[in-house]
Coordinates of N, CA and C in Angstrom, one line a residue:
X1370 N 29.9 16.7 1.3 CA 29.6 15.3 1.0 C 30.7 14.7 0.1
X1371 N 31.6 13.6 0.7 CA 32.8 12.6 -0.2 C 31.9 12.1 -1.8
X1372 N 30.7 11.5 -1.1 CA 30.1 10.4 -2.4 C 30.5 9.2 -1.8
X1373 N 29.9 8.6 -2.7 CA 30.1 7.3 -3.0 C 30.8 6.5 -4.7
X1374 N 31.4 5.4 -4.2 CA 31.5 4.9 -5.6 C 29.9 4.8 -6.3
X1375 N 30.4 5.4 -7.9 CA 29.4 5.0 -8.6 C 29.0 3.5 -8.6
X1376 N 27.6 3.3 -8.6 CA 27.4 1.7 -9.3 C 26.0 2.4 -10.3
X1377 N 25.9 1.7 -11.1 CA 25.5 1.7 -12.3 C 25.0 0.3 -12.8
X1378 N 23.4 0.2 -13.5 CA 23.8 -1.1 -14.5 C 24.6 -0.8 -15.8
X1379 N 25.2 -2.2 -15.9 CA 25.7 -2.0 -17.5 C 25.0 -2.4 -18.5
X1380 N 26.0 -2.6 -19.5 CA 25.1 -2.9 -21.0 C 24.5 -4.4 -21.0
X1381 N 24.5 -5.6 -20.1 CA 23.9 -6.2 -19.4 C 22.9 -6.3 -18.9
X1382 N 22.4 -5.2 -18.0 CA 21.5 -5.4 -17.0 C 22.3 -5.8 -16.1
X1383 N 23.3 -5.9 -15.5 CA 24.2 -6.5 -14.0 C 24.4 -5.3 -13.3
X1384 N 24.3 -4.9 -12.1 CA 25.1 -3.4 -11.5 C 26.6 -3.6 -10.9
X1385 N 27.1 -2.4 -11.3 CA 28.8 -3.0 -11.5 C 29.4 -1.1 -11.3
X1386 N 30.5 -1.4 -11.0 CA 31.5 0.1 -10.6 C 31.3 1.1 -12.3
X1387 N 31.2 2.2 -11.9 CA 31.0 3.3 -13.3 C 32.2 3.8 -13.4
X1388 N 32.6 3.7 -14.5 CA 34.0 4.2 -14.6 C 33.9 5.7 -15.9
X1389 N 35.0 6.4 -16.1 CA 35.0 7.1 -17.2 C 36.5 6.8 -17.6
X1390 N 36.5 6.3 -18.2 CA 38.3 5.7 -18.9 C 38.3 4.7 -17.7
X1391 N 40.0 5.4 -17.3 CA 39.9 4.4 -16.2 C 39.8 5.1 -14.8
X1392 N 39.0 6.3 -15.0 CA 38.4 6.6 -13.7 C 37.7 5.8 -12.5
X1393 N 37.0 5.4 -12.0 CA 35.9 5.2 -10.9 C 35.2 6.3 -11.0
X1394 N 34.1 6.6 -11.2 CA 33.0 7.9 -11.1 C 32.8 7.9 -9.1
X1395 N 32.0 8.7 -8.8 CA 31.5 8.8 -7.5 C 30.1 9.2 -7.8
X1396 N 29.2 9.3 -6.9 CA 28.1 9.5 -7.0 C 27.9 10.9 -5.8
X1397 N 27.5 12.0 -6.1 CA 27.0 13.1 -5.4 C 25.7 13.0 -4.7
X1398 N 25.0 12.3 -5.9 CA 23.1 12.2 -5.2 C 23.0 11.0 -4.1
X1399 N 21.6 10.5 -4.5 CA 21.6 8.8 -4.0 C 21.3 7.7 -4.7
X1400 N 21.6 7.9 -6.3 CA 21.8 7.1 -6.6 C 22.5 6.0 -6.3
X1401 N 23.4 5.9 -6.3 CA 24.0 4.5 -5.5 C 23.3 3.9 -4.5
X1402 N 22.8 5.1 -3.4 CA 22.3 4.3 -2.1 C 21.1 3.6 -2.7
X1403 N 20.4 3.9 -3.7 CA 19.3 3.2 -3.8 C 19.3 2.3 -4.5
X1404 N 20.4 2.4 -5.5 CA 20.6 1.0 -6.1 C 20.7 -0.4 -4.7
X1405 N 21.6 0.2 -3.8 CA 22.1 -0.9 -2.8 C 21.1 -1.0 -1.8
X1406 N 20.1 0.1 -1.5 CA 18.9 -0.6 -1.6 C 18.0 -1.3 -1.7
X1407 N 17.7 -0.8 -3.3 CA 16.5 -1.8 -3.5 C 17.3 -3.4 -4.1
X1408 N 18.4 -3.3 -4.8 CA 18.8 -4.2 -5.4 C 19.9 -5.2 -4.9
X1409 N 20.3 -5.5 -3.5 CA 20.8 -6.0 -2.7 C 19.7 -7.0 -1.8
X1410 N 19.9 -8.2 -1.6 CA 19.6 -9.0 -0.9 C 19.6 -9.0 0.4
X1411 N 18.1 -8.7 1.0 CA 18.0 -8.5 2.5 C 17.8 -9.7 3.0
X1412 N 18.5 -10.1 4.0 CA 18.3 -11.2 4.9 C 16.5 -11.7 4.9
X1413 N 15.9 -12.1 4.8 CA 14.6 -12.6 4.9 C 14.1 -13.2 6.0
X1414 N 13.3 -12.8 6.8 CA 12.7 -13.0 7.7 C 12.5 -14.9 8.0
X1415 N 12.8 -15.4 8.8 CA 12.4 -16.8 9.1 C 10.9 -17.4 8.5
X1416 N 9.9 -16.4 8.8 CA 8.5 -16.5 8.7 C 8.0 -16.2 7.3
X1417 N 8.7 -15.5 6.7 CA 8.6 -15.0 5.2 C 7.2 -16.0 4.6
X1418 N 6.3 -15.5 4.1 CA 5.4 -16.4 3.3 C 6.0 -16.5 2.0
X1419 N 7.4 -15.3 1.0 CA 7.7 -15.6 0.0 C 8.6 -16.9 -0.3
X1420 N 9.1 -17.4 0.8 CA 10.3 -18.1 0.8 C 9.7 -19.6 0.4
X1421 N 10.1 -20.0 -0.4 CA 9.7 -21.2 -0.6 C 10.5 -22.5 0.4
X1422 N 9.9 -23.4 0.3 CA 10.6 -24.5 1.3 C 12.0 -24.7 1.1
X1423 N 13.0 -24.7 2.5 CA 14.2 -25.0 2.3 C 15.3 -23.8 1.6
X1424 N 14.1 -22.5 1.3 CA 15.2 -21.7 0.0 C 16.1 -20.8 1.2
X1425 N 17.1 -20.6 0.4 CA 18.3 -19.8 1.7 C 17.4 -18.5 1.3
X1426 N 17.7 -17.9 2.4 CA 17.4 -16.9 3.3 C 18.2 -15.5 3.0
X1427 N 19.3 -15.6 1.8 CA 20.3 -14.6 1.6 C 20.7 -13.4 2.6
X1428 N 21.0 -12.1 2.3 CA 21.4 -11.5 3.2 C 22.7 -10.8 2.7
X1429 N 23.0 -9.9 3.3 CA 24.3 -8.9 3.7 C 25.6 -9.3 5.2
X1430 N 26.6 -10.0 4.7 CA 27.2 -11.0 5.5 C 27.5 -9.6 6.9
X1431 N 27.7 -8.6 6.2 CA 28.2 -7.5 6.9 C 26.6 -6.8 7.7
X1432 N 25.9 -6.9 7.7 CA 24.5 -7.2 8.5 C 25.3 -7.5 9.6
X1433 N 26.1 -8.6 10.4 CA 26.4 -9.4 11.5 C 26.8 -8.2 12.2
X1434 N 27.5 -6.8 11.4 CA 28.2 -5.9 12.2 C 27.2 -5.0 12.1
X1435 N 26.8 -5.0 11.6 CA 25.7 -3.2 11.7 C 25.9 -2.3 13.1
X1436 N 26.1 -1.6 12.7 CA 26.4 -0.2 14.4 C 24.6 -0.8 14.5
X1437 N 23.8 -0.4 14.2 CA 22.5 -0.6 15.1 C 22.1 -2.1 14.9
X1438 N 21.9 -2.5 16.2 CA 21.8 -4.2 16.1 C 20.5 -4.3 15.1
X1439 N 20.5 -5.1 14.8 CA 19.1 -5.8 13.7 C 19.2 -4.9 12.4
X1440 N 19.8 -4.4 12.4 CA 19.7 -3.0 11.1 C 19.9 -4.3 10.2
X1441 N 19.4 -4.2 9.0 CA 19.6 -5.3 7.6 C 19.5 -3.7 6.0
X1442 N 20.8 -4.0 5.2 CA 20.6 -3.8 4.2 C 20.3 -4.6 2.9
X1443 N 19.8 -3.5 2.2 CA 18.9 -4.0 0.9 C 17.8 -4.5 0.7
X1444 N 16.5 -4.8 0.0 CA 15.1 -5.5 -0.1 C 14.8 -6.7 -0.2
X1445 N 13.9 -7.3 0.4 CA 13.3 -8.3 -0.3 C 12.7 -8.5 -1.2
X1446 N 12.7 -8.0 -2.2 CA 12.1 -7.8 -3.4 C 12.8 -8.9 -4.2
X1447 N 13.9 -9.8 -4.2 CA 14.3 -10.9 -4.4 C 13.3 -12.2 -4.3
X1448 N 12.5 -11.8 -3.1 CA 12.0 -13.2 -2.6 C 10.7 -13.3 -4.1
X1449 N 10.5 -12.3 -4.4 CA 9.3 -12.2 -5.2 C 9.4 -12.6 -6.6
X1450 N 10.4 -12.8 -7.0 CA 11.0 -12.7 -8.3 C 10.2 -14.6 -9.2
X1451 N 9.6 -15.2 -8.3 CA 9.4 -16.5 -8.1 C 7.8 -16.0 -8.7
X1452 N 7.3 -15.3 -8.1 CA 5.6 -14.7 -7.8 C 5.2 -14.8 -9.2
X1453 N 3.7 -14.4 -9.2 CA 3.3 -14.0 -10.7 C 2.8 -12.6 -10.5
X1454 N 2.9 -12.2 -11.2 CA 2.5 -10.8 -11.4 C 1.1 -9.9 -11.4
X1455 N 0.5 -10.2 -9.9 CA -0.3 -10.1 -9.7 C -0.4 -8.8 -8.6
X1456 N -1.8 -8.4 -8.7 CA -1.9 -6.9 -7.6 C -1.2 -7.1 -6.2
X1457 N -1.4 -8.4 -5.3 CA -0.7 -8.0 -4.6 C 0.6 -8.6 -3.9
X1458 N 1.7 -9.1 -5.2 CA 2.7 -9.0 -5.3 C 3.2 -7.7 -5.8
X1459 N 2.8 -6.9 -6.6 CA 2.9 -5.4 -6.8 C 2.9 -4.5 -5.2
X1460 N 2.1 -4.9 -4.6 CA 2.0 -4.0 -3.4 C 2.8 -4.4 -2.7
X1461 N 3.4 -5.7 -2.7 CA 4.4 -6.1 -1.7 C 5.8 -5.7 -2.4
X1462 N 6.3 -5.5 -3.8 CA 7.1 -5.2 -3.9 C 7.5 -3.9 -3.7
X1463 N 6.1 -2.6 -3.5 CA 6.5 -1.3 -3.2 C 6.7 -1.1 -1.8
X1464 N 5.7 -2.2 -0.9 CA 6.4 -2.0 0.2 C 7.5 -2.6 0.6
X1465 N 8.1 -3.4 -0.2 CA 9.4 -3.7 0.6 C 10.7 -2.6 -0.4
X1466 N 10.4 -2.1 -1.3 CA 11.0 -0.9 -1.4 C 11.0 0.2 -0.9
X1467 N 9.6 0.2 -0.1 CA 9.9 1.9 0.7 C 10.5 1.3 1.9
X1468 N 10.5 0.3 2.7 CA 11.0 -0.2 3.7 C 12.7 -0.4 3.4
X1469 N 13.0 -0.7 2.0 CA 14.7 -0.5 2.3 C 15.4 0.4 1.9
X1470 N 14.4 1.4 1.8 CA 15.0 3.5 2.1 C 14.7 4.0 3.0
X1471 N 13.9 3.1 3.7 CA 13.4 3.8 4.9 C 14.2 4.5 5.7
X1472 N 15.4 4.0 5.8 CA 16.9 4.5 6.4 C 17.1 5.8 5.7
X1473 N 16.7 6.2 4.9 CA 16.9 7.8 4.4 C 16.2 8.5 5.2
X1474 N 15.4 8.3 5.3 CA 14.8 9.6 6.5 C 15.1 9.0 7.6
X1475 N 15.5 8.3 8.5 CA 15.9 8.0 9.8 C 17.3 8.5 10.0
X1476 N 17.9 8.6 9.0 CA 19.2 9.2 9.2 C 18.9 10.9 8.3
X1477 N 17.8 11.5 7.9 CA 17.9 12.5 7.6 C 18.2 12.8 6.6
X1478 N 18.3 12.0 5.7 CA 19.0 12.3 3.9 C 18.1 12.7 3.2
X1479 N 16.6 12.2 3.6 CA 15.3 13.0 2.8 C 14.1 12.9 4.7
X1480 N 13.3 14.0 3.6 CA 12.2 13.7 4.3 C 11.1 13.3 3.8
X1481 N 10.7 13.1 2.5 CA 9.5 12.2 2.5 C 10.3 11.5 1.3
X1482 N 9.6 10.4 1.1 CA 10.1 9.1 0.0 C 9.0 8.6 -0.8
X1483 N 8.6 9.1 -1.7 CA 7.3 8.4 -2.7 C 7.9 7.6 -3.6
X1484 N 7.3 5.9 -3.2 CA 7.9 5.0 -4.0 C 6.4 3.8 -5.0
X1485 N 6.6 4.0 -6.0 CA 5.8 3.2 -7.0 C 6.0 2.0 -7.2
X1486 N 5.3 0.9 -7.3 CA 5.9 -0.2 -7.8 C 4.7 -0.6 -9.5
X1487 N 5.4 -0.6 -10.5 CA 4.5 -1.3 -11.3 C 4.6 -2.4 -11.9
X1488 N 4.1 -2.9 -12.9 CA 4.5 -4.4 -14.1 C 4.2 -4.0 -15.3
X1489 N 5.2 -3.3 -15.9 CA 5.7 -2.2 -17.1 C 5.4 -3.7 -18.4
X1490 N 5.7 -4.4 -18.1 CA 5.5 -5.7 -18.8 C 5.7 -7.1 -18.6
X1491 N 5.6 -8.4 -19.2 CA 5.8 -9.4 -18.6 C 6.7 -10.0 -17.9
X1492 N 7.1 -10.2 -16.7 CA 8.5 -10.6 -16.1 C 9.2 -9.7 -15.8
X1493 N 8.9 -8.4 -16.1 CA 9.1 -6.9 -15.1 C 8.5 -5.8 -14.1
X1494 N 9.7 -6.0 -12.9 CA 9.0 -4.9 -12.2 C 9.5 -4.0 -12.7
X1495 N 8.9 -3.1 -12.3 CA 9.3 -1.0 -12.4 C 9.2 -0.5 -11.4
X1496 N 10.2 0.1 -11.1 CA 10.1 0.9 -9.4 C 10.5 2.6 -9.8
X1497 N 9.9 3.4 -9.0 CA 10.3 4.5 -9.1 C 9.6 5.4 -8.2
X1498 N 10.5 5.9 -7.8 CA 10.8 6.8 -6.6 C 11.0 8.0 -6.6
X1499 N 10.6 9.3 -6.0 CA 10.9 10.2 -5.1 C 11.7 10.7 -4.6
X1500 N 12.4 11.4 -4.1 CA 13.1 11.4 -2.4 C 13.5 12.6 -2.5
X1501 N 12.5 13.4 -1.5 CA 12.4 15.0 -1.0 C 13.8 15.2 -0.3
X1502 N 14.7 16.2 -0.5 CA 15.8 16.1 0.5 C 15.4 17.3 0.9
X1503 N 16.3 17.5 2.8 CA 16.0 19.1 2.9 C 16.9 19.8 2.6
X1504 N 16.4 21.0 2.1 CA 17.4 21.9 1.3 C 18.1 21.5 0.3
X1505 N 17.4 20.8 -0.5 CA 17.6 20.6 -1.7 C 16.8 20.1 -2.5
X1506 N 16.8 19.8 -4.2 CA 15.8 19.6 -5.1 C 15.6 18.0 -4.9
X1507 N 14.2 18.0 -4.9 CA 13.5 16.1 -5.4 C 14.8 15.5 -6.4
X1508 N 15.0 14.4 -6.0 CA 15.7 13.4 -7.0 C 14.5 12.7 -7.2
X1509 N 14.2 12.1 -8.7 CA 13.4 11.3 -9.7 C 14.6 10.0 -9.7
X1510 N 13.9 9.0 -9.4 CA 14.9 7.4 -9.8 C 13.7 6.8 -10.6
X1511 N 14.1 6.2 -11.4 CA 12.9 4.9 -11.9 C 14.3 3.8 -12.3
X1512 N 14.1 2.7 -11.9 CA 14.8 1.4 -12.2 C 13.7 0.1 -13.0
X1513 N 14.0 -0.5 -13.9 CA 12.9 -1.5 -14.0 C 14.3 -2.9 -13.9
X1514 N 13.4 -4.0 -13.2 CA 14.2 -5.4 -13.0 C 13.1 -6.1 -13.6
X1515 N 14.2 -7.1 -14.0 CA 13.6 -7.9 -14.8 C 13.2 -9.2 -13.7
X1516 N 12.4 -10.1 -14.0 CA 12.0 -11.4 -13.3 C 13.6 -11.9 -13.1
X1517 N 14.3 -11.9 -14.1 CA 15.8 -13.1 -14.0 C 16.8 -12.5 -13.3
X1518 N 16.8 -10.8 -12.9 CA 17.3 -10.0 -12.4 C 18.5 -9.1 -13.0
X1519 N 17.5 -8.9 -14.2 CA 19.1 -8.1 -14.7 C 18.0 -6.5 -14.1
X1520 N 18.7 -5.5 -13.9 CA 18.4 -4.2 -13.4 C 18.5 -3.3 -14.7
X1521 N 17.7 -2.1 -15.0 CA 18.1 -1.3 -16.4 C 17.6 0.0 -15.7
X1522 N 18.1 1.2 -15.6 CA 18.1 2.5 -14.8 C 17.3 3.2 -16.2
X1523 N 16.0 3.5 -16.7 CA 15.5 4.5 -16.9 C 14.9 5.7 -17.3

């Protein structure tokens, strides 16, 4: 396995390239992939009940190309950020996190994915995940986002 560029949040809360001096880090695990993920803007469904009237629709411009037609990266978990913090915006935010890893076991990078969603406090979600690979050890991720969207890795 090459890796990937690291991404990382910073001292911010923004996710941004990990450097050591003036290295670029790479990432071995899947960290990255899950950052890009969960924390990337999926195109949103026309029908969305989260979308408020008129709101764009965001998205991955590079979506247009996907090798598998309709494939979309990253979550809706964006559209929620508007919501109040109730049980079942919680449920909807874990499902739309296991739905944008889902692509790890379809392409075979894990096989099972246990994903949590909580409300660690006010105007935060908490997510944290799982992900069985074969022939190899569980990775543990936990990320918490804030309502305004800064991200803080856990």
């Amino acid at each position: 396995m090459s890796g990937d560029l690291a991404i990382r949040p910073n001292a911010v809360g923004q996710l941004d390239l990990a450097f050591a001096g003036p290295q670029l880090l790479t990432d071995e695990g899947l960290t990255t992939a899950i950052i890009i993920s969960w924390f990337s803007d999926r195109l949103a469904d026309e029908a969305s009940p989260w979308l408020a009237q008129g709101m764009d629709r965001r998205g991955w411009w590079c979506d247009a190309y996907a090798p598998i037609p309709g494939d979309k990266i990253g979550s809706g978990l964006w559209q929620l950020m508007r919501q109040k913090q109730i049980e079942p915006v919680r449920v909807e935010a874990e499902e739309m996190a296991r739905e944008a890893v889902q692509w790890m076991i379809e392409d075979k990078i894990a096989t099972q994915i246990e994903v949590t969603a909580t409300f660690p406090a006010r105007h935060w979600l908490a997510l944290s995940g799982v992900f069985h690979r074969p022939n190899r050890p569980a990775l543990s991720h936990h990320f918490e986002l804030s309502w305004e969207g800064t991200v803080h890795a856990v």
